[in-house]
Amino acid sequence: MTQLQEVSVDDIKHLVSERAIQGETVLLNMGPQHPSTHGVLRLLLELDGETVVNCIPDIGFLHTGIEKNMESKTYAKANVMADRLDYLNTLGNNLAYSMAVEKLVELDVPERAQSIRVILAELQRIASHLIWLGTTGLDVAAMSTFLYCFRERESILDIFELCSGQRMMTTYIRPGGVWRDVPVEFEAAVREFIKMFPRRVDEYEALLSRNPLFLDRTFGIGTVSAEQALNFGMTGPPLRASGVNWDLRKARPYCGYEQYDFEVPTRTEGDVYARYIVRIEELRQSLRIVEQALNKMPIGPVCSSNHKFIPPPRSEIGVNMEALIHHFKLWTEGFSTPKGSIYNAIESPRGELGVYIVSDGGPKPYRIHWRTPSFDNLQALPFMAKGLLVADLVAIIGSVDIVLGDVDR
Amino acid sequence: MQPEFEPTIQALKKEFNAQISEFRGDVSAIIPAENIVSAAKMLRDEFDFSLLSTMTAVDHWPEEKPRFDMLYQFTSVSKVLSLSVLVQVPGINPSLPTITGIFKNAIWREREVWDMFGIKFEGHPDLRRILMPADWEGHPLRKDYPLGYEEPQFTFNFEEIDLRKPYAKE
Amino acid sequence: MGVEQKLANMGAVTTTLETVVNWSRTRAMWPLLFGLACCAIEMMAAEGAHYDMSRFGMELMRPSPRQSDLMIVAGRVSRKMAPVLRRLYDQMPEPKWVIAMGDCASCGGVFNNYAVVAGVDEIVPVDIYIAGCPPRPEALIHGIMTLYDKVNHEKIKDRA
């Protein structure tokens, strides 16, 4: 198992150009362990001096077999594995999975739970974009943004810890609503964050947006046009930076997004700088949504009361016979679902995150497939990097914002 | 079903004899395996389903005929529609024509389906394993492939599993 | 006490060689940049300003294994990544230590299937295991402190 596999040159001959075989260009391995690849991504670069002639990504170093593992767990327990797919968007993964299960069994979700879901999903989007900004800044040698972004992220993680007890991997959003009601300190903490954050975004923009060094590294690099982006299956900020106004929160609103007033930033250039501007604007728009959702949050239950699918509260079990039966059935066997297959997609910070569930009537998913955005966004990398320098390649990988957990599942 | 779907549904029924069904608001069409390339081309060019959201397969082992269900999920950005196209593939020598000429992100998606299920795609420029190591045997997401889990070490069987577990000494 | 006080006034300290060697090894242990998955994000958060790791001498993660002492395996190790991990471990010069951070590196974690190596100690010898999914940055710092304790009690003849 620990032996390195031998792969002969013939296997990859069709991928590299003629000049590599003759020895004119150099084949360089930008290996799985590298500070700029944002995870375990291996790139085989064919270089002519410093120019990239060809770039062949090799993925699979983080393949965890989550899809097959979820087939052996009941629907409620499989939610735990869902967080660990795209580990920067944990609540978003939970949301995608919960909404898919609710669509399958036609479960209702109360209004208060929808608002809490929206607030947490948008805070998660802000946290994910902050990490993107920090690590991309690190790639183009802006090291102070890294420290500032992680400082902001700590405030968001404190809010997650208030609700669920965990900083990441919360499994707080479950089919039927959320796990339990938010504590009393939640509103004050979120309002504090809303007050503090806009100045910080202005700080990041002041550091980078007009900085001539940053502009040199990112302006005009890695351009993709709108048709090419759609053909590659790109979604999310890279697609919006190329001019296509496609955001699932506006196009097919879910979780009550239609009641909130926000804009979807788009640019037309399609280069690294455009993607940077789109994500910075999304930070501001997400904060708007959080504020509106917090103001409108209704009073009510936070979980559906359909106890065929949701475990009843502990207080009822000692008193009510039906509650005891439901509790027993749910924890031993799980709930049964109608036969059929559904596809449900939400907008994650990286693009369209979709869940495809096939059910055969039993308590465990027969087949579950995750449409992860980074898998498709990464396919455009060789196209974007052709003819550019290695340093530009690093900036492009940062701008596509891949998470290897998403790519490899 | 939204009314904008009607022309697409009529064309699919007329050209390819598709079986249309709807479940929880999702529209899906089952078409024969040979027609997938022309169907994809028609959907992209005439009806503006310009985004191939995902492609995957479902294994129905131990049913042999057909064993695999191949799913193509098309999304139309301009009309905000989402259509699932299903193709049935037999279990012996499963293969399908490739649609990499029409949608570029099918290149990696088809490699993934080959890696996980063993369905070959004719005409694919580069069919190799993508998620598993290159010398791996078997196709993991098939139903007759074991999950491959290890036995948990509880206190009653701690020592016997400990002896079997390979520890690296240096 | 008299002799040592007199020596200390003159600027000389007496101690054993082992104490000095172990003290110097703990004061600036450079970790290898080896974040794989979710635990890597918590490791980066521990590097950030809130849970500062640079006060332990670890502010920079060295990308090159030839220049690092400590390998923090942060995240799940898949079958494809296992030989790479072993190769990196072999490339590190002695003295070297390994911390298995998180549940997936210690024992396979939530995942029990064909693709994840159940516990990184099947591949490299591990000194410290840190539990958590992901462990809080404070847990990581506690693990590093425990490693320092362990190093302070080591004998020179155990390591090259």
XYZ file of C-alpha atoms in Angstrom:
739
model
C 0.000 0.000 0.000
C 2.846 2.334 0.657
C 4.646 1.483 -2.576
C 4.563 4.191 -5.175
C 2.952 2.997 -8.381
C 5.055 2.932 -11.509
C 3.362 4.578 -14.462
C 5.167 4.414 -17.749
C 5.441 7.332 -20.117
C 3.188 5.591 -22.650
C 0.175 6.082 -20.425
C 0.414 9.834 -20.559
C 1.906 10.214 -24.037
C -1.419 11.283 -25.479
C -1.736 14.095 -23.016
C 1.520 15.932 -23.575
C 2.614 17.633 -26.742
C 5.188 16.387 -29.210
C 7.884 18.631 -27.823
C 7.888 16.839 -24.483
C 8.733 13.515 -26.076
C 11.628 15.062 -27.902
C 12.872 16.641 -24.716
C 12.344 20.230 -25.721
C 9.934 20.966 -22.884
C 10.221 19.952 -19.246
C 7.657 17.854 -17.410
C 7.371 19.207 -13.876
C 5.354 17.659 -11.117
C 3.541 20.193 -8.941
C 2.840 17.520 -6.437
C 0.084 16.735 -4.044
C 1.928 18.451 -1.246
C 2.410 22.028 -2.328
C 1.697 25.307 -0.603
C -0.236 26.807 -3.504
C -2.488 24.036 -4.647
C -5.091 24.617 -1.923
C -5.166 21.004 -0.896
C -3.944 17.769 -2.364
C -4.073 18.479 -6.071
C -1.374 17.190 -8.353
C -0.600 19.081 -11.533
C 1.655 17.754 -14.254
C 3.054 20.802 -15.937
C 4.698 20.787 -19.304
C 6.914 23.834 -19.298
C 8.797 25.650 -21.991
C 11.070 27.705 -19.787
C 8.575 29.367 -17.483
C 5.588 29.197 -19.843
C 2.984 26.537 -19.343
C 2.408 24.581 -22.536
C 0.111 22.029 -20.990
C -1.293 21.442 -17.538
C -2.747 18.049 -16.590
C -4.538 17.864 -13.245
C -4.440 14.570 -11.360
C -7.110 14.331 -8.687
C -8.266 11.618 -6.353
C -5.840 12.139 -3.489
C -8.663 12.953 -1.116
C -11.226 10.456 -2.384
C -13.164 9.295 0.656
C -15.886 7.150 -0.834
C -18.595 9.258 0.792
C -21.217 8.341 -1.809
C -20.832 4.638 -1.181
C -20.568 5.087 2.557
C -23.818 7.017 2.695
C -25.620 4.086 1.086
C -25.097 2.067 4.239
C -26.430 4.669 6.671
C -29.969 5.829 7.318
C -30.986 9.248 6.078
C -30.510 10.926 9.433
C -27.073 9.447 10.019
C -25.829 10.157 6.499
C -26.202 13.872 7.275
C -23.085 13.647 9.425
C -20.965 12.618 6.457
C -22.391 15.370 4.303
C -20.560 18.134 6.238
C -17.224 16.676 5.418
C -17.548 16.950 1.646
C -16.862 20.622 1.069
C -15.326 21.404 4.403
C -15.470 25.174 3.982
C -19.209 25.186 3.399
C -20.340 22.730 6.049
C -23.743 24.231 6.796
C -24.368 24.572 3.063
C -23.791 20.862 2.544
C -26.175 20.085 5.372
C -28.715 22.424 3.821
C -28.445 20.806 0.380
C -28.870 17.338 1.865
C -31.738 18.304 4.181
C -33.618 20.050 1.392
C -33.205 17.027 -0.856
C -34.581 14.676 1.797
C -37.455 17.059 2.512
C -38.271 17.190 -1.205
C -38.261 13.403 -1.350
C -40.608 12.791 1.559
C -42.545 16.074 1.213
C -41.753 17.331 4.669
C -42.759 20.818 5.742
C -40.266 23.230 7.281
C -41.507 25.995 9.620
C -40.828 29.665 8.887
C -38.471 30.273 11.774
C -36.313 27.372 10.670
C -36.139 28.823 7.152
C -34.863 32.166 8.470
C -32.302 30.518 10.707
C -31.153 28.407 7.756
C -30.760 31.490 5.576
C -28.798 33.384 8.227
C -26.429 30.498 8.831
C -26.002 29.684 5.144
C -25.091 33.279 4.353
C -22.707 33.497 7.305
C -21.111 30.310 6.013
C -20.792 31.911 2.585
C -19.010 34.879 4.163
C -16.686 32.547 6.074
C -15.866 30.569 2.944
C -15.117 33.707 0.928
C -12.907 34.959 3.757
C -10.781 31.832 3.573
C -10.634 32.185 -0.192
C -9.446 35.773 0.174
C -6.876 34.837 2.791
C -5.339 31.941 0.902
C -5.462 33.630 -2.488
C -3.785 36.652 -0.955
C -1.143 34.295 0.387
C -0.601 32.900 -3.108
C -0.003 36.323 -4.615
C 2.140 37.238 -1.612
C -0.298 39.454 0.285
C 0.288 37.877 3.642
C -1.515 40.319 5.893
C -4.939 39.606 4.374
C -4.520 36.017 5.561
C -4.327 37.096 9.198
C -7.154 39.631 8.893
C -9.517 37.199 7.230
C -8.945 34.533 9.825
C -9.657 37.053 12.553
C -13.069 37.784 11.014
C -13.736 34.131 10.563
C -13.234 33.566 14.280
C -16.265 35.784 15.005
C -18.387 33.739 12.608
C -17.189 30.474 14.105
C -18.110 31.819 17.546
C -21.666 32.304 16.295
C -21.761 28.716 14.976
C -20.467 27.480 18.278
C -23.237 29.375 20.104
C -25.902 27.568 18.098
C -24.553 24.085 17.846
C -21.548 23.584 20.062
C -19.107 22.971 17.210
C -17.058 25.383 15.129
C -17.111 23.430 11.882
C -18.934 20.175 11.036
C -21.966 21.245 13.008
C -24.710 19.061 11.446
C -27.015 21.750 12.743
C -29.352 21.844 9.741
C -31.244 18.568 9.598
C -34.188 17.330 7.513
C -37.295 19.009 8.913
C -35.719 22.178 10.218
C -32.773 22.775 12.461
C -31.574 20.770 15.430
C -32.720 23.110 18.199
C -33.603 26.728 18.700
C -30.922 29.389 18.695
C -29.916 30.650 22.158
C -30.762 34.147 23.416
C -27.261 35.487 22.742
C -27.529 34.658 19.034
C -29.228 37.877 17.952
C -26.814 40.107 19.837
C -23.812 38.247 18.418
C -25.065 38.483 14.839
C -25.911 42.186 15.205
C -22.423 42.814 16.530
C -20.990 41.071 13.497
C -23.214 43.045 11.101
C -22.024 46.285 12.688
C -18.354 45.379 12.531
C -18.012 43.684 9.162
C -18.599 46.355 6.446
C -15.569 48.349 7.612
C -13.441 45.224 7.364
C -14.504 44.570 3.771
C -13.507 48.133 2.976
C -10.135 47.390 4.571
C -9.569 44.390 2.320
C -10.549 46.375 -0.724
C -8.226 49.181 0.295
C -5.384 46.682 0.530
C -5.902 44.878 -2.747
C -8.345 46.314 -5.265
C -6.280 49.268 -6.442
C -2.914 47.832 -5.559
C -0.745 47.909 -8.724
C 1.082 44.736 -7.704
C -2.179 42.856 -7.301
C -3.536 44.254 -10.560
C -0.396 43.190 -12.404
C -0.775 39.659 -11.154
C -4.475 39.284 -11.806
C -5.711 41.624 -14.538
C -6.255 39.903 -17.875
C -5.080 36.510 -16.613
C -7.029 33.327 -17.153
C -9.897 34.702 -19.233
C -12.915 32.553 -19.983
C -15.789 33.736 -22.152
C -19.428 33.076 -21.272
C -20.036 30.261 -23.791
C -16.812 28.519 -22.889
C -17.656 28.743 -19.215
C -21.111 27.234 -19.761
C -19.657 24.510 -21.943
C -17.206 23.598 -19.212
C -20.068 23.359 -16.744
C -18.724 26.140 -14.544
C -21.131 27.655 -12.067
C -20.894 30.142 -9.271
C -18.577 33.168 -9.147
C -16.397 32.068 -12.119
C -19.509 31.911 -14.313
C -20.877 35.189 -13.001
C -17.537 36.882 -13.600
C -17.767 35.847 -17.248
C -21.079 37.587 -17.714
C -23.766 34.946 -17.173
C -26.228 36.022 -14.503
C -26.988 32.592 -13.022
C -27.528 32.384 -9.292
C -29.797 29.691 -7.923
C -30.884 31.939 -5.087
C -32.534 34.260 -7.599
C -33.366 31.845 -10.413
C -34.981 29.067 -8.374
C -35.431 30.542 -4.911
C -35.398 28.155 -1.984
C -35.681 28.600 1.783
C -37.520 31.892 1.413
C -34.823 33.761 -0.526
C -37.494 35.487 -2.612
C -38.446 37.698 0.319
C -34.983 39.201 0.677
C -33.710 42.076 -1.376
C -30.170 41.551 -2.658
C -28.188 41.826 -5.874
C -26.155 39.270 -7.725
C -22.820 40.811 -8.777
C -21.699 40.014 -12.310
C -18.787 41.184 -14.410
C -18.013 40.588 -18.059
C -14.252 40.255 -18.330
C -13.965 36.719 -17.009
C -10.427 37.053 -15.691
C -8.961 36.531 -12.228
C -9.568 40.128 -11.214
C -13.251 39.926 -12.187
C -13.695 36.838 -10.005
C -12.048 38.679 -7.145
C -14.437 41.636 -7.507
C -17.470 39.351 -7.756
C -16.597 37.583 -4.503
C -15.868 40.804 -2.622
C -19.270 42.135 -3.696
C -20.889 38.882 -2.627
C -19.485 39.452 0.864
C -21.427 42.692 1.087
C -24.621 41.267 -0.391
C -24.548 38.283 1.965
C -24.340 40.665 4.894
C -27.449 42.447 3.586
C -29.327 39.162 3.489
C -28.245 38.291 7.036
C -29.506 41.633 8.319
C -32.871 41.331 6.586
C -33.374 37.744 7.721
C -32.515 38.653 11.293
C -35.023 41.518 11.275
C -37.769 39.365 9.836
C -37.226 36.249 11.939
C -40.680 35.019 13.044
C -41.493 33.273 16.309
C -42.474 29.647 16.095
C -41.215 26.085 16.114
C -37.829 25.336 14.593
C -38.515 21.813 13.466
C -41.334 20.063 11.701
C -43.756 18.303 14.019
C -44.197 15.308 11.756
C -42.824 12.687 14.095
C -42.802 10.005 11.459
C -39.571 11.639 10.280
C -38.334 13.826 13.107
C -37.535 12.337 16.503
C -39.985 13.562 19.163
C -38.647 15.622 22.080
C -37.373 13.638 25.057
C -39.982 15.092 27.378
C -42.787 13.446 25.420
C -41.325 9.980 25.344
C -42.140 9.095 28.927
C -45.718 10.305 28.624
C -46.949 9.607 25.116
C -47.094 6.075 23.652
C -46.992 7.244 20.049
C -43.922 9.335 20.687
C -42.180 6.298 22.134
C -43.031 4.185 19.111
C -41.826 6.865 16.723
C -38.591 7.319 18.671
C -37.956 3.575 18.649
C -38.627 3.177 14.943
C -36.589 6.193 13.926
C -33.483 5.212 15.835
C -33.498 1.527 15.001
C -34.694 1.396 11.433
C -35.179 4.936 10.140
C -38.033 6.390 8.170
C -39.193 4.889 4.898
C -39.332 6.978 1.756
C -41.341 6.697 -1.454
C -39.684 5.104 -4.470
C -38.291 7.565 -6.987
C -35.402 9.877 -7.628
C -34.974 13.600 -7.165
C -32.336 16.211 -7.851
C -32.062 19.301 -5.705
C -29.509 22.059 -6.096
C -28.557 25.063 -3.972
C -26.058 27.838 -4.459
C -22.886 27.161 -2.523
C -20.046 29.691 -2.369
C -18.394 27.764 -5.201
C -21.319 27.180 -7.492
C -24.205 24.796 -7.901
C -24.209 22.153 -5.194
C -26.676 19.439 -6.119
C -27.837 16.246 -4.489
C -29.333 13.408 -6.527
C -31.047 10.772 -4.391
C -32.492 7.529 -5.709
C -34.732 5.812 -3.215
C -35.996 2.253 -3.391
C -38.511 2.665 -0.613
C -36.178 1.742 2.216
C -34.690 3.695 5.115
C -31.265 4.098 3.511
C -30.532 5.986 0.289
C -30.144 3.522 -2.574
C -27.853 5.841 -4.467
C -26.807 9.331 -3.564
C -24.742 11.459 -5.881
C -23.337 14.870 -5.078
C -22.944 17.336 -7.906
C -20.068 19.320 -6.540
C -19.118 22.631 -8.168
C -15.345 22.409 -7.827
C -15.198 19.245 -9.967
C -16.518 21.074 -12.999
C -14.800 24.374 -12.277
C -11.434 22.626 -12.135
C -11.839 21.134 -15.612
C -11.396 24.557 -17.140
C -7.965 25.000 -15.547
C -5.840 23.596 -18.421
C -7.757 25.800 -20.842
C -7.255 28.916 -18.736
C -3.571 28.373 -18.075
C -2.312 27.680 -21.588
C 0.489 29.984 -22.590
C 0.806 31.715 -19.234
C 3.569 31.678 -16.650
C 3.687 29.368 -13.666
C 3.075 32.292 -11.338
C -0.122 33.077 -13.259
C -1.192 29.464 -12.908
C -0.988 29.839 -9.147
C -3.187 32.934 -9.256
C -5.712 31.135 -11.488
C -5.983 28.135 -9.163
C -6.650 30.547 -6.346
C -9.339 32.392 -8.269
C -11.289 29.282 -9.233
C -11.597 28.567 -5.487
C -11.497 24.803 -5.453
C -11.830 22.713 -2.367
C -10.405 19.252 -2.810
C -13.032 17.664 -0.630
C -15.551 18.847 -3.203
C -13.543 17.595 -6.149
C -12.711 14.155 -4.839
C -15.654 13.459 -2.559
C -44.327 20.918 -15.032
C -43.662 24.422 -16.263
C -45.269 25.365 -19.603
C -41.849 26.213 -21.110
C -41.079 22.516 -21.018
C -43.761 21.652 -23.588
C -41.801 22.137 -26.841
C -38.846 20.167 -25.460
C -41.053 17.315 -24.292
C -42.878 17.139 -27.619
C -39.609 17.057 -29.558
C -38.143 14.349 -27.321
C -41.252 12.224 -27.669
C -41.347 12.630 -31.430
C -37.665 12.111 -32.219
C -36.586 9.534 -29.695
C -39.776 7.971 -28.415
C -39.011 9.182 -24.909
C -40.960 8.099 -21.832
C -41.649 11.194 -19.757
C -42.362 11.056 -16.056
C -42.613 13.567 -13.260
C -41.878 13.086 -9.568
C -41.970 15.874 -6.977
C -41.737 18.484 -9.727
C -38.666 16.963 -11.448
C -39.155 16.023 -15.095
C -37.268 13.028 -16.431
C -37.159 11.387 -19.848
C -35.965 7.862 -20.649
C -34.453 7.489 -24.114
C -32.637 4.621 -25.838
C -28.880 4.434 -25.486
C -27.910 5.015 -29.134
C -29.678 8.360 -29.296
C -27.973 10.125 -26.427
C -25.523 12.061 -28.602
C -28.174 13.435 -30.946
C -30.472 14.150 -27.996
C -27.754 16.109 -26.210
C -26.980 18.048 -29.366
C -30.631 18.836 -29.904
C -31.116 19.943 -26.317
C -28.096 22.201 -26.427
C -28.637 23.793 -29.835
C -32.386 24.006 -30.258
C -33.736 24.257 -26.739
C -30.862 26.098 -25.043
C -30.064 23.549 -22.336
C -26.556 24.871 -22.275
C -25.295 23.569 -18.931
C -24.634 19.904 -18.231
C -25.076 19.907 -14.479
C -24.101 16.371 -13.748
C -23.728 12.876 -15.115
C -23.803 9.777 -13.016
C -24.977 6.191 -12.965
C -27.096 4.021 -10.699
C -26.411 0.307 -10.304
C -29.402 -2.001 -10.016
C -27.551 -5.227 -9.313
C -28.680 -8.044 -9.130
C -31.055 -7.090 -11.940
C -29.139 -7.870 -15.094
C -31.137 -6.247 -17.842
C -30.762 -3.336 -17.644
C -28.260 -3.127 -14.871
C -27.157 0.501 -14.999
C -29.234 3.644 -15.293
C -27.186 6.508 -16.636
C -28.400 9.969 -15.660
C -27.674 13.180 -17.552
C -28.926 16.353 -15.875
C -29.321 19.311 -18.227
C -30.019 22.845 -17.053
C -31.246 25.717 -19.146
C -29.875 29.018 -17.911
C -32.070 31.250 -20.042
C -35.357 29.462 -19.344
C -34.524 28.233 -15.801
C -35.444 24.623 -16.474
C -33.867 21.409 -15.309
C -34.308 18.127 -17.176
C -33.081 14.628 -16.274
C -32.420 12.283 -19.178
C -32.056 8.610 -18.272
C -30.444 5.968 -20.424
C -30.485 2.278 -19.591
C -27.287 0.283 -19.994
C -26.999 -3.531 -19.815
C -24.662 -5.234 -17.380
C -22.522 -7.249 -19.835
C -19.875 -5.031 -21.520
C -21.593 -1.788 -20.644
C -20.760 1.001 -23.050
C -22.206 4.244 -24.324
C -21.254 6.821 -26.953
C -19.449 9.823 -25.543
C -20.844 13.347 -25.468
C -17.516 15.060 -24.917
C -17.814 16.743 -28.289
C -20.920 18.584 -27.118
C -20.203 19.382 -23.471
C -16.608 19.709 -22.372
C -17.205 18.894 -18.727
C -18.295 15.417 -19.787
C -14.605 14.534 -20.148
C -14.027 14.167 -16.420
C -17.594 13.068 -15.631
C -17.312 10.121 -18.013
C -13.924 9.222 -16.599
C -15.493 9.192 -13.160
C -18.327 6.923 -14.301
C -15.777 4.585 -15.890
C -13.753 4.555 -12.685
C -16.661 3.980 -10.343
C -18.955 1.801 -12.453
C -17.017 0.360 -15.359
C -19.162 1.815 -18.136
C -16.964 2.420 -21.184
C -17.474 5.447 -23.391
C -16.631 5.016 -27.060
C -14.770 7.905 -28.572
C -13.597 9.376 -25.291
C -10.189 11.019 -25.763
C -8.673 9.943 -22.463
C -10.458 7.152 -20.582
C -8.379 6.481 -17.456
C -9.115 6.228 -13.793
C -9.583 9.544 -12.128
C -10.396 9.126 -8.445
C -8.832 5.775 -7.595
C -5.131 4.955 -8.070
C -4.251 3.891 -11.611
C -3.575 0.274 -10.669
C -6.771 -0.250 -8.648
C -8.875 -3.268 -9.526
C -12.603 -3.210 -9.498
C -15.194 -0.518 -9.768
C -16.079 0.713 -6.279
C -19.598 2.098 -6.650
C -21.034 -1.113 -8.060
C -23.374 -2.875 -5.708
C -21.382 -6.111 -5.736
C -18.221 -4.323 -4.619
C -17.875 -4.527 -0.815
C -17.763 -1.401 1.285
C -14.361 -2.471 2.547
C -14.742 -1.466 6.132
C -12.542 -2.579 8.989
C -13.851 -4.175 12.143
C -14.171 -1.756 15.068
C -11.907 -2.468 18.025
C -13.989 -2.821 21.162
C -12.584 -3.843 24.522
C -13.533 -7.496 24.108
C -11.649 -7.975 20.839
C -8.973 -5.337 21.352
C -5.960 -7.621 21.539
C -6.825 -9.881 18.632
C -7.384 -6.980 16.256
C -4.310 -5.215 17.575
C -2.145 -8.167 16.545
C -3.560 -8.106 13.035
C -3.323 -4.354 12.501
C -0.239 -3.268 10.555
C 1.625 -0.672 12.571
C 4.570 1.166 11.094
C 7.532 0.668 13.352
C 10.000 3.219 12.014
C 23.949 26.209 45.646
C 26.943 28.372 46.311
C 28.997 27.296 43.303
C 26.053 27.592 40.886
C 25.100 31.026 42.137
C 28.638 32.212 41.729
C 28.777 30.777 38.215
C 25.414 32.297 37.301
C 26.594 35.721 38.435
C 29.438 35.328 36.024
C 27.035 34.322 33.205
C 27.509 30.536 33.079
C 24.795 27.932 33.655
C 25.359 24.230 34.348
C 22.992 21.609 33.106
C 23.004 18.244 31.382
C 23.595 17.852 27.644
C 20.262 16.110 27.213
C 18.341 19.004 28.726
C 20.006 21.472 26.399
C 19.462 19.364 23.315
C 15.825 18.703 24.129
C 15.235 22.341 25.052
C 16.605 23.535 21.743
C 14.592 20.958 19.801
C 11.329 22.110 21.310
C 11.873 25.808 21.025
C 11.663 26.084 17.237
C 10.119 22.953 15.831
C 9.187 23.606 12.216
C 6.123 21.798 10.967
C 5.750 20.431 7.463
C 2.895 21.996 5.514
C 0.758 18.889 5.272
C -2.864 19.858 5.568
C -5.074 17.473 3.712
C -8.723 18.196 4.524
C -10.911 19.878 7.135
C -8.356 19.601 9.940
C -6.027 21.707 7.826
C -8.439 24.618 8.148
C -8.345 24.345 11.926
C -4.577 24.125 11.739
C -4.564 27.334 9.683
C -6.899 28.917 12.229
C -4.436 27.923 14.940
C -1.752 29.668 12.909
C -3.855 32.808 12.730
C -3.798 35.686 15.128
C -6.384 34.405 17.588
C -4.709 31.142 18.588
C -1.224 32.190 17.767
C 1.133 29.312 17.079
C 4.099 31.465 16.330
C 4.656 31.867 20.037
C 5.749 28.225 19.945
C 8.185 28.865 17.160
C 5.883 27.417 14.525
C 4.829 30.464 12.644
C 5.978 29.279 9.271
C 4.997 25.960 7.826
C 7.831 24.650 5.758
C 6.689 23.296 2.400
C 9.865 21.310 1.947
C 10.224 18.110 3.977
C 13.981 18.475 4.000
C 13.714 21.514 6.236
C 11.089 20.458 8.730
C 11.028 18.538 12.005
C 7.392 17.870 12.634
C 4.740 16.387 10.378
C 1.200 17.221 11.457
C -0.981 14.865 9.434
C -4.147 16.927 9.368
C -6.991 15.255 7.555
C -8.064 11.990 6.013
C -5.463 9.955 4.164
C -6.839 8.182 1.120
C -5.313 5.129 -0.516
C -3.898 7.202 -3.347
C -2.214 9.590 -0.931
C -0.652 6.923 1.317
C 2.557 6.318 -0.687
C 3.085 10.061 -1.001
C 2.805 10.400 2.778
C 5.394 7.704 3.335
C 7.740 9.263 0.819
C 7.491 12.646 2.517
C 8.146 11.059 5.902
C 11.234 9.337 4.536
C 12.509 12.603 3.141
C 12.439 14.340 6.509
C 15.786 14.288 8.322
C 16.114 12.984 11.880
C 15.032 14.017 14.513
C 11.432 13.978 13.362
C 8.086 13.623 15.064
C 4.596 12.946 13.779
C 1.332 14.246 15.167
C -1.847 12.585 13.941
C -4.329 15.428 14.113
C -7.990 14.657 14.099
C -10.059 11.511 14.102
C -9.422 10.536 10.503
C -5.668 10.496 10.918
C -5.843 8.693 14.249
C -8.290 5.942 13.478
C -10.197 6.538 10.266
C -12.751 8.819 11.869
C -16.292 8.860 10.561
C -15.270 6.935 7.470
C -14.978 3.174 7.425
C -14.663 2.201 3.780
C -12.419 1.176 0.922
C -10.938 4.575 0.270
C -9.652 5.878 3.602
C -6.651 4.449 5.439
C -7.867 3.726 8.941
C -5.311 5.517 11.001
C -2.095 7.008 9.724
C -0.093 4.867 12.133
C -0.332 2.071 9.568
C 2.065 4.092 7.466
C 4.268 6.190 9.750
C 5.023 5.859 13.482
C 2.984 8.417 15.365
C 4.020 10.212 18.547
C 0.879 12.125 19.509
C -2.752 11.549 18.586
C -5.181 14.451 18.836
C -8.869 13.607 18.914
C -11.651 15.758 17.530
C -13.455 16.215 14.282
C -11.934 18.707 13.713
C -10.019 19.330 16.955
C -10.238 22.879 18.196
C -7.090 24.952 17.783
C -6.703 24.780 21.539
C -6.680 20.988 21.299
C -3.961 21.196 18.677
C -1.914 23.464 20.900
C -2.417 21.092 23.811
C -1.191 18.264 21.597
C 1.900 20.247 20.705
C 2.551 20.975 24.383
C 2.257 17.266 25.121
C 4.752 16.609 22.363
C 7.144 19.081 23.954
C 6.731 17.232 27.229
C 7.554 14.000 25.471
C 10.596 15.491 23.779
C 11.853 16.918 27.055
C 11.916 13.425 28.517
C 13.727 11.805 25.613
C 17.199 10.379 25.858
C 19.793 11.330 23.266
C 20.662 7.748 22.458
C 17.084 7.084 21.335
C 17.443 9.417 18.401
C 20.250 9.833 15.928
